[in-house]
Every structure is written in structure tokens, then in C-alpha cells.
PDB file of C-alpha atoms in Angstrom:
ATOM      1  CA  MET A  19      15.931   9.783  -2.835  1.00 64.00           C
ATOM      2  CA  ASN A  20      16.411   6.851  -0.700  1.00 80.00           C
ATOM      3  CA  ILE A  21      13.151   5.908   0.829  1.00 86.00           C
ATOM      4  CA  LYS A  22      13.677   4.706   4.371  1.00 88.00           C
ATOM      5  CA  THR A  23      10.096   5.592   5.859  1.00 90.00           C
ATOM      6  CA  PHE A  24       6.573   6.190   4.622  1.00 93.00           C
ATOM      7  CA  ASP A  25       7.153   9.840   5.075  1.00 89.00           C
ATOM      8  CA  ASP A  26      10.158   9.725   2.885  1.00 92.00           C
ATOM      9  CA  PHE A  27       7.719   8.303   0.168  1.00 94.00           C
ATOM     10  CA  LEU A  28       5.492  11.167   0.750  1.00 95.00           C
ATOM     11  CA  GLN A  29       8.236  13.704   0.431  1.00 94.00           C
ATOM     12  CA  ALA A  30       9.426  11.989  -2.858  1.00 94.00           C
ATOM     13  CA  ALA A  31       5.943  12.327  -4.299  1.00 95.00           C
ATOM     14  CA  ARG A  32       5.706  15.915  -3.450  1.00 95.00           C
ATOM     15  CA  LEU A  33       9.088  16.685  -5.080  1.00 95.00           C
ATOM     16  CA  GLN A  34       8.087  15.220  -8.410  1.00 95.00           C
ATOM     17  CA  GLU A  35       8.016  17.447 -11.433  1.00 95.00           C
ATOM     18  CA  GLN A  36       4.460  16.209 -12.416  1.00 97.00           C
ATOM     19  CA  PRO A  37       1.703  16.021  -9.736  1.00 97.00           C
ATOM     20  CA  GLN A  38       1.093  12.641  -8.231  1.00 97.00           C
ATOM     21  CA  ARG A  39      -1.965  10.529  -7.140  1.00 98.00           C
ATOM     22  CA  LEU A  40      -1.023   8.155  -4.451  1.00 98.00           C
ATOM     23  CA  LEU A  41      -2.433   4.615  -4.458  1.00 98.00           C
ATOM     24  CA  PHE A  42      -2.637   2.462  -1.346  1.00 98.00           C
ATOM     25  CA  VAL A  43      -3.795  -1.212  -0.807  1.00 97.00           C
ATOM     26  CA  PHE A  44      -4.055  -2.430   2.875  1.00 97.00           C
ATOM     27  CA  THR A  45      -3.702  -6.092   3.287  1.00 96.00           C
ATOM     28  CA  ASN A  46      -3.397  -8.683   6.125  1.00 92.00           C
ATOM     29  CA  ALA A  47      -2.022 -12.320   6.118  1.00 86.00           C
ATOM     30  CA  GLN A  48      -4.409 -15.187   5.695  1.00 87.00           C
ATOM     31  CA  LEU A  49      -3.816 -18.931   5.888  1.00 85.00           C
ATOM     32  CA  PRO A  50      -4.964 -20.691   2.756  1.00 78.00           C
ATOM     33  CA  ASP A  51      -7.671 -23.453   3.333  1.00 80.00           C
ATOM     34  CA  ASN A  52      -5.459 -26.000   2.066  1.00 83.00           C
ATOM     35  CA  ALA A  53      -2.418 -25.207   4.445  1.00 83.00           C
ATOM     36  CA  THR A  54      -0.395 -28.130   5.707  1.00 86.00           C
ATOM     37  CA  PRO A  55      -0.098 -28.574   9.552  1.00 87.00           C
ATOM     38  CA  GLU A  56       3.428 -27.126   9.223  1.00 86.00           C
ATOM     39  CA  GLN A  57       2.238 -24.057   7.492  1.00 84.00           C
ATOM     40  CA  ARG A  58      -0.547 -23.740  10.081  1.00 84.00           C
ATOM     41  CA  ALA A  59       2.017 -23.897  12.966  1.00 86.00           C
ATOM     42  CA  GLY A  60       4.261 -21.320  11.222  1.00 82.00           C
ATOM     43  CA  PHE A  61       1.264 -18.892  10.741  1.00 80.00           C
ATOM     44  CA  GLU A  62       0.249 -19.196  14.240  1.00 82.00           C
ATOM     45  CA  ALA A  63       3.843 -18.170  15.175  1.00 82.00           C
ATOM     46  CA  GLY A  64       3.608 -14.970  13.004  1.00 75.00           C
ATOM     47  CA  GLU A  65       5.189 -16.523   9.861  1.00 78.00           C
ATOM     48  CA  GLY A  66       3.898 -17.288   6.350  1.00 76.00           C
ATOM     49  CA  GLY A  67       0.415 -16.941   4.997  1.00 79.00           C
ATOM     50  CA  ALA A  68      -0.819 -15.214   2.007  1.00 84.00           C
ATOM     51  CA  LEU A  69      -1.387 -11.494   1.605  1.00 90.00           C
ATOM     52  CA  ALA A  70      -5.080 -10.639   0.975  1.00 92.00           C
ATOM     53  CA  PRO A  71      -6.162  -7.176   0.008  1.00 95.00           C
ATOM     54  CA  LEU A  72      -8.737  -5.654   2.487  1.00 95.00           C
ATOM     55  CA  MET A  73      -9.177  -2.053   1.195  1.00 95.00           C
ATOM     56  CA  CYS A  74      -7.761   0.433  -1.059  1.00 96.00           C
ATOM     57  CA  VAL A  75      -7.705   4.227  -1.516  1.00 96.00           C
ATOM     58  CA  GLU A  76      -6.296   6.807  -3.685  1.00 97.00           C
ATOM     59  CA  LYS A  77      -5.235  10.310  -2.391  1.00 96.00           C
ATOM     60  CA  THR A  78      -3.364  13.370  -3.413  1.00 96.00           C
ATOM     61  CA  PRO A  79      -0.149  14.004  -1.385  1.00 95.00           C
ATOM     62  CA  ASP A  80      -1.902  16.837   0.246  1.00 94.00           C
ATOM     63  CA  GLN A  81      -4.548  14.682   1.696  1.00 96.00           C
ATOM     64  CA  VAL A  82      -1.908  12.536   3.417  1.00 95.00           C
ATOM     65  CA  PRO A  83       0.099  14.699   5.785  1.00 93.00           C
ATOM     66  CA  THR A  84       1.934  11.992   7.430  1.00 93.00           C
ATOM     67  CA  PHE A  85       1.808   8.167   7.808  1.00 94.00           C
ATOM     68  CA  ALA A  86       0.094   8.500  11.149  1.00 93.00           C
ATOM     69  CA  ALA A  87      -2.767  10.333   9.505  1.00 93.00           C
ATOM     70  CA  LEU A  88      -3.235   7.644   7.058  1.00 94.00           C
ATOM     71  CA  ALA A  89      -3.054   4.897   9.561  1.00 93.00           C
ATOM     72  CA  THR A  90      -5.685   6.579  11.734  1.00 92.00           C
ATOM     73  CA  GLU A  91      -7.990   6.843   8.783  1.00 93.00           C
ATOM     74  CA  ALA A  92      -7.516   3.173   7.912  1.00 92.00           C
ATOM     75  CA  ALA A  93      -8.237   2.216  11.512  1.00 91.00           C
ATOM     76  CA  GLN A  94     -11.449   4.248  11.284  1.00 91.00           C
ATOM     77  CA  ALA A  95     -12.403   2.133   8.394  1.00 88.00           C
ATOM     78  CA  GLY A  96     -12.546  -0.769  10.729  1.00 75.00           C
ATOM     79  CA  GLN A  97     -10.314  -3.260   8.912  1.00 78.00           C
ATOM     80  CA  PRO A  98      -7.204  -4.519  10.812  1.00 89.00           C
ATOM     81  CA  TRP A  99      -4.223  -4.623   8.329  1.00 94.00           C
ATOM     82  CA  THR A 100      -0.822  -5.919   8.463  1.00 91.00           C
ATOM     83  CA  ILE A 101       1.013  -4.528   5.461  1.00 94.00           C
ATOM     84  CA  MET A 102       0.041  -1.512   3.116  1.00 96.00           C
ATOM     85  CA  PHE A 103       1.374  -1.355  -0.324  1.00 97.00           C
ATOM     86  CA  ALA A 104       2.018   2.272  -1.806  1.00 97.00           C
ATOM     87  CA  ALA A 105       2.454   3.375  -5.389  1.00 97.00           C
ATOM     88  CA  ALA A 106       2.149   6.672  -7.158  1.00 96.00           C
ATOM     89  CA  LEU A 107       0.366   7.635 -10.435  1.00 97.00           C
ATOM     90  CA  SER A 108       2.110  10.379 -12.251  1.00 97.00           C
ATOM     91  CA  GLY A 109       0.183  13.178 -13.911  1.00 96.00           C
ATOM     92  CA  ARG A 110       1.040  14.682 -17.459  1.00 95.00           C
ATOM     93  CA  ASP A 111       1.445  18.219 -18.480  1.00 96.00           C
ATOM     94  CA  GLY A 112       1.039  19.430 -14.985  1.00 96.00           C
ATOM     95  CA  ILE A 113      -2.334  17.897 -14.511  1.00 96.00           C
ATOM     96  CA  MET A 114      -2.907  15.334 -11.710  1.00 95.00           C
ATOM     97  CA  PRO A 115      -4.612  12.066 -12.682  1.00 96.00           C
ATOM     98  CA  THR A 116      -8.270  12.038 -11.592  1.00 95.00           C
ATOM     99  CA  ALA A 117      -9.530   9.701  -8.964  1.00 94.00           C
ATOM    100  CA  GLU A 118     -11.368   7.806 -11.868  1.00 95.00           C
ATOM    101  CA  GLU A 119      -7.994   7.276 -13.611  1.00 96.00           C
ATOM    102  CA  ALA A 120      -6.692   5.671 -10.380  1.00 97.00           C
ATOM    103  CA  ASN A 121      -9.143   2.922 -10.381  1.00 97.00           C
ATOM    104  CA  ALA A 122      -7.547   0.636 -13.143  1.00 97.00           C
ATOM    105  CA  PRO A 123      -3.959   1.106 -11.409  1.00 97.00           C
ATOM    106  CA  LEU A 124      -5.457   0.316  -8.060  1.00 97.00           C
ATOM    107  CA  GLN A 125      -7.155  -2.840  -9.381  1.00 98.00           C
ATOM    108  CA  HIS A 126      -3.833  -3.711 -11.001  1.00 97.00           C
ATOM    109  CA  MET A 127      -2.061  -3.448  -7.634  1.00 97.00           C
ATOM    110  CA  ILE A 128      -4.803  -5.717  -5.965  1.00 97.00           C
ATOM    111  CA  ASP A 129      -4.484  -8.344  -8.746  1.00 97.00           C
ATOM    112  CA  SER A 130      -0.751  -8.243  -8.439  1.00 96.00           C
ATOM    113  CA  ILE A 131      -0.812  -8.678  -4.716  1.00 95.00           C
ATOM    114  CA  LEU A 132      -3.185 -11.649  -5.133  1.00 92.00           C
ATOM    115  CA  ALA A 133      -0.824 -13.126  -7.741  1.00 92.00           C
ATOM    116  CA  GLY A 134       2.235 -12.577  -5.430  1.00 89.00           C
ATOM    117  CA  LYS A 135       3.880 -10.093  -7.950  1.00 92.00           C
ATOM    118  CA  LEU A 136       4.877  -7.270  -5.808  1.00 92.00           C
ATOM    119  CA  THR A 137       7.176  -5.307  -8.012  1.00 91.00           C
ATOM    120  CA  GLY A 138       6.497  -1.649  -8.473  1.00 91.00           C
ATOM    121  CA  MET A 139       4.857  -1.227  -4.985  1.00 95.00           C
ATOM    122  CA  LEU A 140       6.502  -0.162  -1.683  1.00 95.00           C
ATOM    123  CA  PRO A 141       5.365  -2.239   1.275  1.00 96.00           C
ATOM    124  CA  PHE A 142       5.059  -0.606   4.686  1.00 96.00           C
ATOM    125  CA  ASP A 143       4.313  -2.054   8.030  1.00 94.00           C
ATOM    126  CA  ARG A 144       1.878  -0.519  10.688  1.00 92.00           C
ATOM    127  CA  ASP A 145       4.632   1.796  11.792  1.00 92.00           C
ATOM    128  CA  GLY A 146       5.283   3.253   8.346  1.00 92.00           C
ATOM    129  CA  GLU A 147       8.531   1.183   8.044  1.00 92.00           C
ATOM    130  CA  PRO A 148       9.424  -0.435   4.721  1.00 93.00           C
ATOM    131  CA  VAL A 149       8.956  -4.216   4.778  1.00 91.00           C
ATOM    132  CA  VAL A 150      11.226  -6.678   2.922  1.00 86.00           C
ATOM    133  CA  LEU A 151       9.113  -9.486   1.597  1.00 79.00           C
ATOM    134  CA  SER A 152      10.561 -12.845   0.802  1.00 67.00           C
TER     135      SER A 152
END
């Protein structure tokens, strides 16, 4: 399946043979303290910066009916975010991973984002559209 939107991601998770637990890390762009004047100017123009994790959550596919529902819930948490990273944790033998089993993979996602290693995660913007990060 070609994932063109967040809702495609949800559909793909629901179609998997094994039950999935969905992992989300919400981030925003921040300017490092040691930024150069050029970096500061670019950041103020909406370019550059480093992604900083703000909050994370794990959910079952049934708990996320649409991107709009997830975005509303994130807004209610009070943290303005720019990019949300999504991943799925697959169950085994027909058993969905527990919320506790999702803690280590969520922490790995956070650590990877902080290190700038974004493979294995799907980034989405505030409209649920995939983002290409360079």
C-alpha cells in the first residue's frame, strides 16, 4: 500500500495480519542556542532548526478513527506541534502489544529524533500529509 496520507497509514495498520499498536511522537522545530545569525534568519523565515520531541502517545488503531481526531486530542494536550512521527508496533500470535511494551519503542523513537535518525518513522504535518525531511 502506498501511504499518501495519515489516514492511509491507519488503514494499513488495520489491514495487517497481526494486531498493531500505533506509536506517535509530536515535535516542534527549535533553534539551537549556538545558532549562527544565518541560521537564526532562516529559522525566523520558517526554515531549519532542530526537531524537539514534545509529547508521545501509543494507541490502538481503534482509538484513532482519523487524523483529525488525533490532532484534536493533541491540541487539547496544549502543546503546539509541527511534525508528528508515526510508527507501528506489531503483535505476535494474534496478541496486540501492551501499552507497557510500547514504552521502549516510544523512547527509541524520541532518542532517534533527537539524534536526527528518522528512518523507520513516518513524519506527518499538521494536516496529516506526509513530510519529506532533508
